[in-house]
Amino acid sequence: MTPNPSPAPHFAIAIDGPAASGKSTLARLLAMRLGLIMVNSGAMYRAITWKVLQENIDPQDAGAVAGLLDRIAIQCGCDGMMSTIAIDGIDPGDELRGEAINGNVSVIAAIPAVREKLIDLQRGYLAHASIVMEGRDIGSVVFPDTPYKIYVDADEEVRAARRGDEGQIDSIAQRDAADSKRTAAPLVVAAGAVILDTSHHTIESGVAAALEILKQQGLAIIAG
Ligand code: DC
């Protein structure tokens, strides 16, 4: 009789949703509460976009962007409980949230070669730790088999106001339309995901609601 393969030692909690839905805050607080690593997959798409713009490559030129991917080293890691991203040893830091990146990241994220490369790196985190990963396709494409999936949403006015409060210039409606309509891994509510609308939640009540969903999905949550 062949022995059962040992179960995967690590698991992923998938948090997906549109821009400014509150998923980053939720993912960070869940990771803190559950003692997991929080992985911001959007930062990876933003870092590639940063490098494309640095190199003066036209974001619409998918061939040139794919060529760039072959020349650069993408370093994914973590600092404490938060994921980090560097390209050729440089962490772009706050530049990742700038207007130019907000305006071009959806075009870069729609390029299949970019997604292929980043999805491998995203899955790589599980070799080292259990994670809460936030993004657009985490429950549908990156970790479709995880039982722990939440789709975070909020009214469009609430989301726009949140971006404004952060002092960011970001046409979220345009970005959401591009992220939802693209062919490669569009933003969808993944099979098995529970929708959490944060429009009328405080941060604390949103975290409590998310913990309740994860409990219902079978996650053993230590009270505290
Ligand atoms: O979460 P964010 O706003 O930082 O993400 C930036 C962009 O990256 C978003 O407009 C779409 C893309 N993205 C994606 O396509 N897939 C992911 N898993 C995460 C982000």
Short mmCIF file of C-alpha atoms and ligand atoms in Angstrom, two decimals:
data_model
loop_
_atom_site.label_atom_id
_atom_site.label_comp_id
_atom_site.label_asym_id
_atom_site.label_seq_id
_atom_site.Cartn_x
_atom_site.Cartn_y
_atom_site.Cartn_z
CA MET A 1 0.00 0.00 0.00
CA THR A 2 1.39 3.40 -0.89
CA PRO A 3 1.40 5.88 1.99
CA ASN A 4 -0.87 8.89 1.77
CA PRO A 5 1.00 11.94 0.52
CA SER A 6 1.49 14.28 3.47
CA PRO A 7 -1.00 17.12 3.49
CA ALA A 8 0.22 20.52 2.31
CA PRO A 9 1.65 22.16 5.42
CA HIS A 10 0.54 25.67 4.49
CA PHE A 11 -2.73 27.24 3.43
CA ALA A 12 -3.87 30.44 1.73
CA ILE A 13 -6.74 32.76 2.54
CA ALA A 14 -7.84 34.50 -0.67
CA ILE A 15 -9.14 38.06 -0.43
CA ASP A 16 -10.31 39.48 -3.75
CA GLY A 17 -12.27 42.56 -4.73
CA PRO A 18 -12.26 45.83 -6.67
CA ALA A 19 -10.01 48.83 -5.99
CA ALA A 20 -10.42 50.51 -2.60
CA SER A 21 -12.94 47.93 -1.38
CA GLY A 22 -11.02 47.62 1.89
CA LYS A 23 -9.34 44.33 1.04
CA SER A 24 -5.77 45.43 1.91
CA THR A 25 -6.75 46.65 5.34
CA LEU A 26 -8.82 43.54 5.93
CA ALA A 27 -6.07 41.20 4.69
CA ARG A 28 -3.47 42.92 6.89
CA LEU A 29 -5.61 42.75 10.02
CA LEU A 30 -6.60 39.14 9.36
CA ALA A 31 -2.95 38.21 8.91
CA MET A 32 -2.07 39.95 12.19
CA ARG A 33 -4.93 38.33 14.01
CA LEU A 34 -4.20 34.85 12.65
CA GLY A 35 -0.39 35.05 12.72
CA LEU A 36 0.00 34.71 8.94
CA ILE A 37 1.99 36.51 6.24
CA MET A 38 0.03 39.15 4.32
CA VAL A 39 0.82 39.13 0.60
CA ASN A 40 -0.18 42.14 -1.49
CA SER A 41 -0.33 40.78 -5.05
CA GLY A 42 -1.32 44.18 -6.46
CA ALA A 43 2.09 45.51 -5.40
CA MET A 44 3.67 42.94 -7.73
CA TYR A 45 1.70 44.19 -10.75
CA ARG A 46 2.52 47.73 -9.67
CA ALA A 47 6.26 46.93 -9.41
CA ILE A 48 6.33 45.54 -12.98
CA THR A 49 4.47 48.66 -14.14
CA TRP A 50 7.04 50.85 -12.34
CA LYS A 51 9.89 49.07 -14.13
CA VAL A 52 8.14 49.30 -17.53
CA LEU A 53 7.75 53.07 -17.07
CA GLN A 54 11.33 53.43 -15.80
CA GLU A 55 12.58 51.73 -18.96
CA ASN A 56 10.37 53.92 -21.16
CA ILE A 57 8.61 50.87 -22.55
CA ASP A 58 5.12 51.41 -23.97
CA PRO A 59 2.77 49.55 -21.56
CA GLN A 60 0.58 48.66 -24.57
CA ASP A 61 3.49 46.82 -26.22
CA ALA A 62 2.94 43.35 -24.72
CA GLY A 63 5.94 41.91 -26.60
CA ALA A 64 8.31 44.51 -25.19
CA VAL A 65 6.89 44.03 -21.69
CA ALA A 66 7.36 40.25 -22.00
CA GLY A 67 10.94 40.87 -23.17
CA LEU A 68 11.56 42.99 -20.08
CA LEU A 69 10.36 40.14 -17.84
CA ASP A 70 13.15 37.96 -19.23
CA ARG A 71 15.79 40.54 -18.32
CA ILE A 72 14.82 41.46 -14.78
CA ALA A 73 15.06 39.71 -11.42
CA ILE A 74 11.88 39.94 -9.35
CA GLN A 75 12.54 39.38 -5.66
CA CYS A 76 9.53 38.49 -3.52
CA GLY A 77 10.00 38.12 0.19
CA CYS A 78 8.64 39.40 3.45
CA ASP A 79 9.56 41.84 6.13
CA GLY A 80 7.99 40.69 9.37
CA MET A 81 4.47 39.68 8.41
CA MET A 82 4.26 41.80 5.23
CA SER A 83 5.26 40.76 1.71
CA THR A 84 7.97 42.74 -0.06
CA ILE A 85 8.78 43.20 -3.73
CA ALA A 86 11.95 44.41 -5.40
CA ILE A 87 13.04 44.54 -9.02
CA ASP A 88 16.76 44.04 -9.64
CA GLY A 89 17.29 44.72 -5.94
CA ILE A 90 15.30 47.98 -5.82
CA ASP A 91 12.12 48.32 -3.77
CA PRO A 92 10.15 51.18 -5.39
CA GLY A 93 8.38 51.90 -2.08
CA ASP A 94 5.79 54.67 -2.14
CA GLU A 95 6.28 55.21 -5.88
CA LEU A 96 4.08 52.15 -6.38
CA ARG A 97 1.00 54.17 -5.36
CA GLY A 98 1.72 57.10 -7.71
CA GLU A 99 -0.63 58.43 -10.38
CA ALA A 100 1.41 57.09 -13.32
CA ILE A 101 1.27 53.57 -11.90
CA ASN A 102 -2.45 53.84 -11.07
CA GLY A 103 -3.06 54.89 -14.67
CA ASN A 104 -1.09 52.07 -16.32
CA VAL A 105 -1.22 49.06 -14.00
CA SER A 106 -4.43 47.58 -15.46
CA VAL A 107 -2.87 47.49 -18.93
CA ILE A 108 0.19 45.67 -17.59
CA ALA A 109 -1.95 43.31 -15.49
CA ALA A 110 -3.89 42.26 -18.61
CA ILE A 111 -0.75 40.89 -20.32
CA PRO A 112 -0.77 37.06 -20.00
CA ALA A 113 3.05 36.80 -19.76
CA VAL A 114 3.01 39.15 -16.78
CA ARG A 115 0.28 37.17 -15.03
CA GLU A 116 2.02 33.86 -15.69
CA LYS A 117 5.25 35.10 -14.15
CA LEU A 118 3.63 36.69 -11.10
CA ILE A 119 1.25 33.81 -10.39
CA ASP A 120 4.24 31.47 -10.04
CA LEU A 121 5.84 33.85 -7.57
CA GLN A 122 2.56 34.24 -5.68
CA ARG A 123 2.17 30.47 -5.33
CA GLY A 124 5.80 30.28 -4.21
CA TYR A 125 4.94 31.93 -0.90
CA LEU A 126 3.10 28.79 0.22
CA ALA A 127 6.37 26.84 0.25
CA HIS A 128 7.40 28.98 3.21
CA ALA A 129 4.33 30.08 5.12
CA SER A 130 0.57 30.22 5.41
CA ILE A 131 -0.67 33.46 3.94
CA VAL A 132 -3.48 35.91 3.46
CA MET A 133 -3.17 37.07 -0.15
CA GLU A 134 -5.21 39.93 -1.56
CA GLY A 135 -5.80 40.71 -5.22
CA ARG A 136 -8.25 40.13 -8.06
CA ASP A 137 -7.81 36.47 -9.04
CA ILE A 138 -6.50 34.86 -5.87
CA GLY A 139 -9.56 32.68 -5.24
CA SER A 140 -10.30 32.05 -8.92
CA VAL A 141 -6.84 31.41 -10.43
CA VAL A 142 -3.93 31.56 -7.98
CA PHE A 143 -5.39 29.33 -5.24
CA PRO A 144 -8.67 27.97 -6.67
CA ASP A 145 -8.58 24.99 -4.29
CA THR A 146 -8.39 26.93 -1.04
CA PRO A 147 -11.64 26.71 0.95
CA TYR A 148 -10.96 30.15 2.45
CA LYS A 149 -12.17 32.82 0.05
CA ILE A 150 -13.71 36.23 0.62
CA TYR A 151 -14.78 38.71 -2.06
CA VAL A 152 -14.68 42.19 -0.53
CA ASP A 153 -16.87 44.86 -2.05
CA ALA A 154 -18.14 48.37 -1.24
CA ASP A 155 -20.31 50.99 -2.96
CA GLU A 156 -18.45 52.91 -5.64
CA GLU A 157 -18.89 56.29 -3.86
CA VAL A 158 -17.49 54.80 -0.65
CA ARG A 159 -14.50 53.41 -2.53
CA ALA A 160 -13.80 56.68 -4.35
CA ALA A 161 -13.99 58.56 -1.03
CA ARG A 162 -11.49 56.13 0.54
CA ARG A 163 -8.97 56.75 -2.25
CA GLY A 164 -9.51 60.51 -1.89
CA ASP A 165 -8.90 60.25 1.87
CA GLU A 166 -5.61 58.51 1.10
CA GLY A 167 -4.68 61.51 -1.07
CA GLN A 168 -4.45 59.34 -4.17
CA ILE A 169 -5.38 60.21 -7.74
CA ASP A 170 -6.92 57.00 -9.00
CA SER A 171 -9.79 56.50 -11.45
CA ILE A 172 -11.06 53.40 -9.74
CA ALA A 173 -14.15 53.00 -11.94
CA GLN A 174 -11.96 52.88 -15.04
CA ARG A 175 -9.50 50.49 -13.40
CA ASP A 176 -12.30 48.20 -12.18
CA ALA A 177 -13.85 48.10 -15.66
CA ALA A 178 -10.48 47.16 -17.19
CA ASP A 179 -9.76 44.57 -14.47
CA SER A 180 -13.22 42.98 -14.86
CA LYS A 181 -13.38 42.94 -18.66
CA ARG A 182 -9.92 41.64 -19.51
CA THR A 183 -9.58 38.12 -20.94
CA ALA A 184 -6.75 36.97 -18.66
CA ALA A 185 -7.97 36.22 -15.12
CA PRO A 186 -10.60 38.96 -14.84
CA LEU A 187 -11.93 40.11 -11.48
CA VAL A 188 -14.78 37.72 -10.63
CA VAL A 189 -16.42 36.36 -7.51
CA ALA A 190 -14.57 33.02 -7.30
CA ALA A 191 -16.49 29.78 -6.87
CA GLY A 192 -16.92 29.25 -3.14
CA ALA A 193 -16.17 32.88 -2.18
CA VAL A 194 -18.43 34.69 0.27
CA ILE A 195 -19.13 38.36 -0.51
CA LEU A 196 -18.40 40.82 2.28
CA ASP A 197 -19.70 44.35 1.62
CA THR A 198 -17.65 46.75 3.74
CA SER A 199 -19.63 49.92 2.80
CA HIS A 200 -21.27 50.15 6.19
CA HIS A 201 -18.74 48.31 8.29
CA THR A 202 -16.17 49.85 10.59
CA ILE A 203 -12.73 48.31 10.24
CA GLU A 204 -13.25 46.28 13.42
CA SER A 205 -16.72 45.03 12.49
CA GLY A 206 -15.43 44.14 9.01
CA VAL A 207 -12.65 42.03 10.51
CA ALA A 208 -15.14 40.32 12.83
CA ALA A 209 -17.43 39.55 9.87
CA ALA A 210 -14.49 38.16 7.87
CA LEU A 211 -13.40 35.95 10.77
CA GLU A 212 -16.95 34.61 11.01
CA ILE A 213 -16.94 33.80 7.26
CA LEU A 214 -13.58 32.01 7.56
CA LYS A 215 -14.87 30.04 10.52
CA GLN A 216 -17.89 28.97 8.47
CA GLN A 217 -15.50 27.97 5.68
CA GLY A 218 -13.78 25.62 8.13
CA LEU A 219 -10.81 27.64 9.32
CA ALA A 220 -9.91 26.79 12.90
CA ILE A 221 -9.71 30.21 14.53
CA ILE A 222 -8.12 30.54 17.93
CA ALA A 223 -10.25 32.88 20.03
CA GLY A 224 -8.45 35.93 21.34
O1 DC B 1 -4.84 45.97 -5.48
P1 DC B 1 -4.20 47.10 -6.30
O2 DC B 1 -5.15 48.23 -6.56
O3 DC B 1 -2.92 47.54 -5.72
O4 DC B 1 -3.88 46.41 -7.70
C1 DC B 1 -3.33 47.13 -8.76
C2 DC B 1 -3.74 46.55 -10.09
O5 DC B 1 -3.12 45.27 -10.26
C3 DC B 1 -5.23 46.32 -10.28
O6 DC B 1 -5.84 47.41 -10.95
C4 DC B 1 -5.31 45.07 -11.10
C5 DC B 1 -4.00 44.38 -10.90
N1 DC B 1 -4.10 43.16 -10.10
C6 DC B 1 -4.44 42.02 -10.77
O7 DC B 1 -4.72 42.06 -11.97
N2 DC B 1 -4.45 40.84 -10.12
C7 DC B 1 -4.15 40.78 -8.81
N3 DC B 1 -4.16 39.59 -8.20
C8 DC B 1 -3.83 41.95 -8.11
C9 DC B 1 -3.83 43.16 -8.78
#
